[in-house]
Structure formats: structure tokens, C-alpha cells
Short mmCIF file of C-alpha atoms in Angstrom, two decimals:
data_model
loop_
_atom_site.label_atom_id
_atom_site.label_comp_id
_atom_site.label_asym_id
_atom_site.label_seq_id
_atom_site.Cartn_x
_atom_site.Cartn_y
_atom_site.Cartn_z
CA MET A 1 101.19 102.75 99.00
CA SER A 2 101.47 99.23 97.63
CA VAL A 3 99.57 96.60 99.59
CA ALA A 4 100.00 92.89 100.12
CA VAL A 5 97.43 90.58 98.54
CA THR A 6 96.30 87.54 100.50
CA VAL A 7 94.16 84.86 98.89
CA LYS A 8 92.64 82.31 101.25
CA ASN A 9 91.11 79.05 100.09
CA LEU A 10 89.39 80.42 96.96
CA THR A 11 86.96 78.07 95.27
CA LYS A 12 85.10 78.53 92.00
CA SER A 13 83.25 76.08 89.78
CA PHE A 14 81.66 76.49 86.38
CA GLY A 15 78.92 73.90 86.48
CA ARG A 16 80.67 70.66 87.37
CA TYR A 17 84.08 71.99 86.39
CA PRO A 18 86.18 73.10 89.41
CA ALA A 19 88.15 76.11 88.10
CA LEU A 20 89.68 76.87 91.53
CA GLY A 21 90.03 74.19 94.17
CA GLY A 22 90.92 75.95 97.40
CA VAL A 23 93.69 78.25 96.19
CA SER A 24 95.74 80.20 98.74
CA LEU A 25 98.43 82.71 97.84
CA GLN A 26 100.40 85.48 99.57
CA VAL A 27 101.78 88.33 97.45
CA GLU A 28 103.96 90.81 99.31
CA ALA A 29 103.56 94.56 98.87
CA GLY A 30 105.51 95.70 95.81
CA GLU A 31 106.07 92.15 94.56
CA LEU A 32 105.58 91.02 90.96
CA VAL A 33 104.17 87.49 90.83
CA ALA A 34 103.44 85.47 87.68
CA LEU A 35 100.56 83.01 87.49
CA LEU A 36 101.87 80.38 85.10
CA GLY A 37 100.22 77.24 83.82
CA PRO A 38 98.63 75.48 80.87
CA SER A 39 95.24 76.40 79.45
CA GLY A 40 92.46 75.54 81.89
CA SER A 41 94.74 75.60 84.93
CA GLY A 42 92.71 78.37 86.66
CA LYS A 43 95.16 81.25 86.38
CA THR A 44 92.82 83.73 84.66
CA THR A 45 89.95 82.76 86.96
CA LEU A 46 92.20 83.46 89.95
CA LEU A 47 93.20 86.85 88.53
CA ARG A 48 89.58 87.80 87.86
CA ALA A 49 88.59 86.68 91.35
CA VAL A 50 91.20 88.99 92.87
CA ALA A 51 89.87 91.81 90.69
CA GLY A 52 86.28 91.17 91.73
CA LEU A 53 85.30 90.38 88.14
CA GLU A 54 84.50 86.77 89.00
CA GLN A 55 81.97 85.79 91.63
CA ILE A 56 83.70 83.20 93.82
CA ASP A 57 82.01 80.26 95.54
CA GLY A 58 84.12 80.44 98.69
CA GLY A 59 87.22 81.89 100.24
CA GLN A 60 88.56 85.40 100.86
CA VAL A 61 90.75 88.03 99.25
CA PHE A 62 92.51 90.67 101.37
CA PHE A 63 94.29 93.85 100.31
CA GLY A 64 96.51 94.43 103.30
CA ASP A 65 94.07 93.87 106.18
CA ILE A 66 91.01 94.95 104.16
CA ASP A 67 88.56 92.19 103.22
CA ALA A 68 88.09 92.80 99.49
CA ASN A 69 84.91 90.70 99.53
CA GLN A 70 83.25 93.59 101.34
CA LEU A 71 84.28 96.15 98.71
CA THR A 72 82.48 97.14 95.53
CA LEU A 73 84.33 96.80 92.24
CA ARG A 74 85.08 100.54 92.27
CA GLU A 75 86.26 100.44 95.90
CA ARG A 76 88.76 97.69 95.13
CA ARG A 77 90.74 100.16 92.97
CA ILE A 78 92.18 97.51 90.68
CA GLY A 79 94.24 98.39 87.63
CA PHE A 80 93.45 95.70 85.05
CA VAL A 81 95.24 95.29 81.71
CA PHE A 82 93.71 92.89 79.19
CA GLN A 83 95.43 90.95 76.41
CA HIS A 84 93.62 92.83 73.64
CA TYR A 85 94.05 96.32 75.13
CA ALA A 86 90.29 97.06 75.56
CA LEU A 87 90.88 100.68 74.55
CA PHE A 88 88.01 102.90 73.48
CA ARG A 89 88.50 103.15 69.72
CA HIS A 90 86.53 106.40 69.41
CA MET A 91 88.68 108.18 72.03
CA PRO A 92 92.19 109.61 71.58
CA VAL A 93 94.98 108.47 73.86
CA MET A 94 94.44 111.38 76.27
CA ASP A 95 90.80 110.48 76.87
CA ASN A 96 91.51 106.76 77.14
CA ILE A 97 94.03 107.32 79.92
CA ALA A 98 91.86 109.92 81.68
CA PHE A 99 88.69 107.84 81.54
CA GLY A 100 88.88 106.33 85.03
CA LEU A 101 89.61 109.70 86.63
CA ARG A 102 86.76 111.47 84.85
CA ALA A 103 84.39 108.66 85.85
CA ARG A 104 84.97 109.27 89.57
CA PRO A 105 82.19 110.80 91.67
CA ARG A 106 82.35 114.59 91.61
CA LYS A 107 83.64 114.81 95.20
CA THR A 108 86.75 112.75 94.45
CA ARG A 109 87.26 113.74 90.81
CA PRO A 110 90.49 115.70 90.15
CA SER A 111 90.26 119.03 88.38
CA ALA A 112 90.53 119.12 84.59
CA GLN A 113 94.03 120.56 84.87
CA ALA A 114 95.12 117.90 87.38
CA ILE A 115 93.85 115.21 85.01
CA ARG A 116 95.75 116.71 82.07
CA ASP A 117 98.90 116.92 84.17
CA LYS A 118 98.57 113.34 85.29
CA VAL A 119 98.00 112.04 81.77
CA SER A 120 101.09 113.92 80.59
CA GLU A 121 103.16 112.39 83.38
CA LEU A 122 101.88 108.92 82.60
CA LEU A 123 102.59 109.34 78.89
CA SER A 124 106.16 110.21 79.81
CA LEU A 125 106.33 107.22 82.16
CA VAL A 126 105.26 104.79 79.42
CA GLN A 127 107.44 106.56 76.84
CA LEU A 128 104.62 107.84 74.62
CA ASP A 129 105.16 111.58 74.95
CA GLY A 130 103.39 113.60 72.27
CA LEU A 131 100.91 110.89 71.26
CA GLU A 132 97.98 112.10 73.37
CA ALA A 133 95.93 113.18 70.30
CA ARG A 134 96.30 109.92 68.40
CA TYR A 135 93.59 107.28 68.24
CA PRO A 136 94.22 103.58 68.99
CA SER A 137 94.05 102.72 65.29
CA GLN A 138 97.04 105.02 64.72
CA LEU A 139 99.23 103.14 67.24
CA SER A 140 101.24 99.94 67.04
CA GLY A 141 100.27 96.97 69.18
CA GLY A 142 103.06 97.69 71.65
CA GLN A 143 102.01 101.33 71.92
CA ARG A 144 98.38 100.36 72.53
CA GLN A 145 99.42 98.07 75.35
CA ARG A 146 101.42 100.90 76.92
CA VAL A 147 98.34 103.14 76.72
CA ALA A 148 96.29 100.39 78.39
CA LEU A 149 98.86 100.18 81.18
CA ALA A 150 98.90 103.97 81.60
CA ARG A 151 95.10 103.92 81.90
CA ALA A 152 95.33 101.24 84.60
CA LEU A 153 97.93 103.28 86.51
CA ALA A 154 95.94 106.52 86.26
CA ILE A 155 93.49 105.50 88.98
CA GLU A 156 96.38 104.86 91.40
CA PRO A 157 95.41 101.23 91.90
CA ARG A 158 95.99 99.22 95.04
CA VAL A 159 96.97 96.29 92.86
CA LEU A 160 97.91 95.95 89.20
CA LEU A 161 96.59 92.87 87.35
CA LEU A 162 97.76 91.86 83.88
CA ASP A 163 96.02 89.13 81.88
CA GLU A 164 98.35 87.80 79.15
CA PRO A 165 99.43 91.42 78.50
CA PHE A 166 101.74 90.57 75.60
CA GLY A 167 99.84 87.62 74.15
CA ALA A 168 98.58 89.52 71.09
CA LEU A 169 102.01 90.87 70.12
CA ASP A 170 104.75 89.41 67.96
CA ALA A 171 107.84 87.86 69.52
CA LYS A 172 110.19 90.82 69.05
CA VAL A 173 107.73 93.31 70.56
CA ARG A 174 106.97 90.93 73.45
CA LYS A 175 110.66 90.66 74.28
CA ASP A 176 111.13 94.43 74.24
CA LEU A 177 108.06 95.04 76.39
CA ARG A 178 109.13 92.49 79.01
CA LYS A 179 112.22 94.51 79.86
CA TRP A 180 110.23 97.74 79.72
CA LEU A 181 107.55 96.38 82.08
CA ARG A 182 110.18 95.11 84.53
CA ASP A 183 111.86 98.52 84.56
CA LEU A 184 108.49 100.24 84.99
CA HIS A 185 107.63 97.99 87.91
CA GLN A 186 110.89 98.87 89.60
CA ARG A 187 109.99 102.56 89.28
CA THR A 188 106.36 102.41 90.41
CA GLY A 189 106.47 99.59 92.99
CA HIS A 190 102.91 98.39 92.40
CA THR A 191 101.94 95.01 93.76
CA THR A 192 101.46 93.13 90.50
CA LEU A 193 99.95 89.81 89.44
CA PHE A 194 100.20 88.77 85.83
CA VAL A 195 98.89 85.75 83.97
CA THR A 196 100.94 84.06 81.29
CA HIS A 197 101.34 80.67 79.64
CA ASP A 198 104.80 81.69 78.40
CA GLN A 199 107.49 80.18 80.63
CA ASP A 200 110.22 82.50 79.36
CA GLU A 201 108.03 85.51 80.11
CA ALA A 202 107.29 84.38 83.66
CA PHE A 203 110.90 83.48 84.47
CA GLU A 204 112.25 86.71 82.98
CA LEU A 205 109.79 89.09 84.65
CA ALA A 206 108.60 87.77 87.97
CA ASP A 207 110.01 87.97 91.48
CA ARG A 208 108.18 84.71 92.15
CA ILE A 209 106.15 82.32 90.02
CA ALA A 210 103.01 80.41 91.01
CA ILE A 211 102.54 77.33 88.84
CA LEU A 212 98.91 76.28 88.54
CA ASN A 213 97.42 73.02 87.35
CA LEU A 214 93.79 71.88 87.42
CA GLY A 215 92.67 74.74 89.67
CA LYS A 216 95.40 74.41 92.28
CA ILE A 217 98.83 75.91 92.91
CA GLU A 218 101.41 73.16 92.51
CA GLN A 219 104.34 75.33 93.63
CA ILE A 220 105.30 78.94 94.20
CA GLY A 221 108.83 80.26 94.41
CA THR A 222 111.63 82.02 92.61
CA ALA A 223 112.82 80.77 89.25
CA ALA A 224 115.85 79.13 90.87
CA GLU A 225 113.78 77.44 93.60
CA ILE A 226 111.31 75.99 91.11
CA VAL A 227 113.86 74.73 88.58
CA ARG A 228 116.28 73.31 91.15
CA SER A 229 113.70 71.86 93.56
CA PRO A 230 110.40 71.05 91.84
CA LYS A 231 107.86 69.94 94.43
CA THR A 232 105.66 67.76 92.22
CA SER A 233 106.03 65.60 89.13
CA PHE A 234 103.86 68.07 87.21
CA VAL A 235 106.20 70.97 88.02
CA GLU A 236 109.26 68.88 87.22
CA ASP A 237 107.87 68.06 83.79
CA PHE A 238 106.58 71.59 83.21
CA VAL A 239 109.94 73.31 83.76
CA GLN A 240 112.29 70.64 82.42
CA ASP A 241 113.25 72.73 79.37
CA ILE A 242 113.88 75.96 81.30
CA ASP A 243 117.43 77.28 81.10
CA LEU A 244 118.07 78.80 84.52
CA LYS A 245 120.71 81.06 82.99
CA ARG A 246 117.88 83.02 81.39
CA ALA A 247 116.20 83.63 84.71
CA PRO A 248 116.99 86.98 86.32
CA PRO A 249 118.87 87.24 89.63
CA ALA A 250 116.94 88.03 92.80
CA ARG A 251 115.91 91.67 92.84
CA ASP A 252 115.55 94.21 95.58
CA LYS A 253 112.03 95.44 96.15
CA PRO A 254 111.34 99.06 95.20
CA ALA A 255 112.11 101.39 98.07
CA ALA A 256 109.03 103.50 97.47
CA ARG A 257 106.21 103.77 95.00
CA LEU A 258 106.51 106.52 92.41
CA SER A 259 104.05 109.34 92.98
CA LEU A 260 102.16 110.12 89.79
CA ILE A 261 100.25 113.21 90.83
#
């Protein structure tokens, strides 16, 4: 089941630099929220804090009613997709996707056949059927990112986190993958947070957008809410060139999460 993510008053400093200055955010179960802002705004630090990859100075993160601060990194069950894929170059696609399942403790590890079945289903889901024996070097950038996403989904994450997932791809591939990711999200229903500095990407993909600046959230809302009623002068300036016609209409939340096993 998808879970809500609640961030309460997160703070994080790097030396004297305040990367997060008391950030609070509520992401509903099954919602896709973009963290948008200029470089140095704190969006990647916030994403890594939710994942447990960044040690915070203060505040809390909840998955549903579970205090994530009390969970180990493994117990958080986060699916994380990086900008540069982070695939294992010496492993074929099959082994890359299966890695998280095979790394589970023996008591919770699926059988070899169950893992093969799940990888096959995920390859179909990300439209890469028949490529399980290829190595990352034999794939295009878009295909590698789909493998990275399949690997993140394989562990049946509570939350899916994407850090500039299309930043290393050319414009045409980015545009194609945006629609594909939106369709995939509608099918799987994962609670998803993704970081981007690309306004078009955020406004095209997200149910809601959180605009960050200097370690704080300036505004969060739908594309229409932000463009029509900017709350601060920073937001007004930041979205002044956005054509609201390109923003998608409000979407229904997925009725149920797709079962992958």
C-alpha cells in the first residue's frame, strides 16, 4: 500500500550554510509531488533526508504513522532513482533489477523463481521485455533509466524518490520519458517525490509542486494555483514564464497500487 509522507520542521546545515531551514511538507498516499527550485535551494537535501541518506539536525519524517527516524535505511524501504542511473556495469539487466531482492536476509528473500518472475514482470512494466541479458553499456540512456526505475520498484518501496531522473538525457528523450513516467505512476500508485530544476518537467508531471528557495518551501500547490496565485515575490518571478496551457489538468489518484508479485 502507498503511504503518506509527512515532513515536520526539518533542519540541516553544512557548516554555516543552512541547507534546510525548518521545512514541513505533507505528501498524500499515491501523490506525485515535484520539488522544484534553483541550485542550492535545498531540494536534493530534502529528498535525501526523506530517504535517510542525509543525517538531519532536527525535525521528523513519518511514513504514514511510522516515525522514519527510528528506522534503519533498509527498514525505510525507499526506492531511489539517481540522475546518472547508478547501475552496476558488470551486471546484466536481470541482475541489476534483482539486486535488492537477493540482498534481503534469507528469511525474507523470495525464491529464485519468484525473483525471476518479478524481474520479468517489471521488465514488461517498463517496456524493456527481452533485454534482461544485456549490460548497461548496451542500452540507451533512456533504457538505463527505466532499468534503474525497475530496480527501485523491485523492493516494493513505501515511497519512490527520484533525483533529477532525466537530467542526463537529451531533450527528446526527456520529453518521451515524462509521459511514460506519468503513465507508470498512474498504474503503480506509488507515493512519489521527485527533484527537478526544470519547470516544464515539474508542471507536466506533478500533482502538486513544492517550490523551494534558500532551504525553505516558498509555496506548494497545483500548477494552476501557483501560476494564478503566487504567494511570494520569489514564486511570482520564478513562474512568470510558465504557460499554464502546458500544465496538465487535475488528475484522479490511482484507485489501487499495482501488485508486482
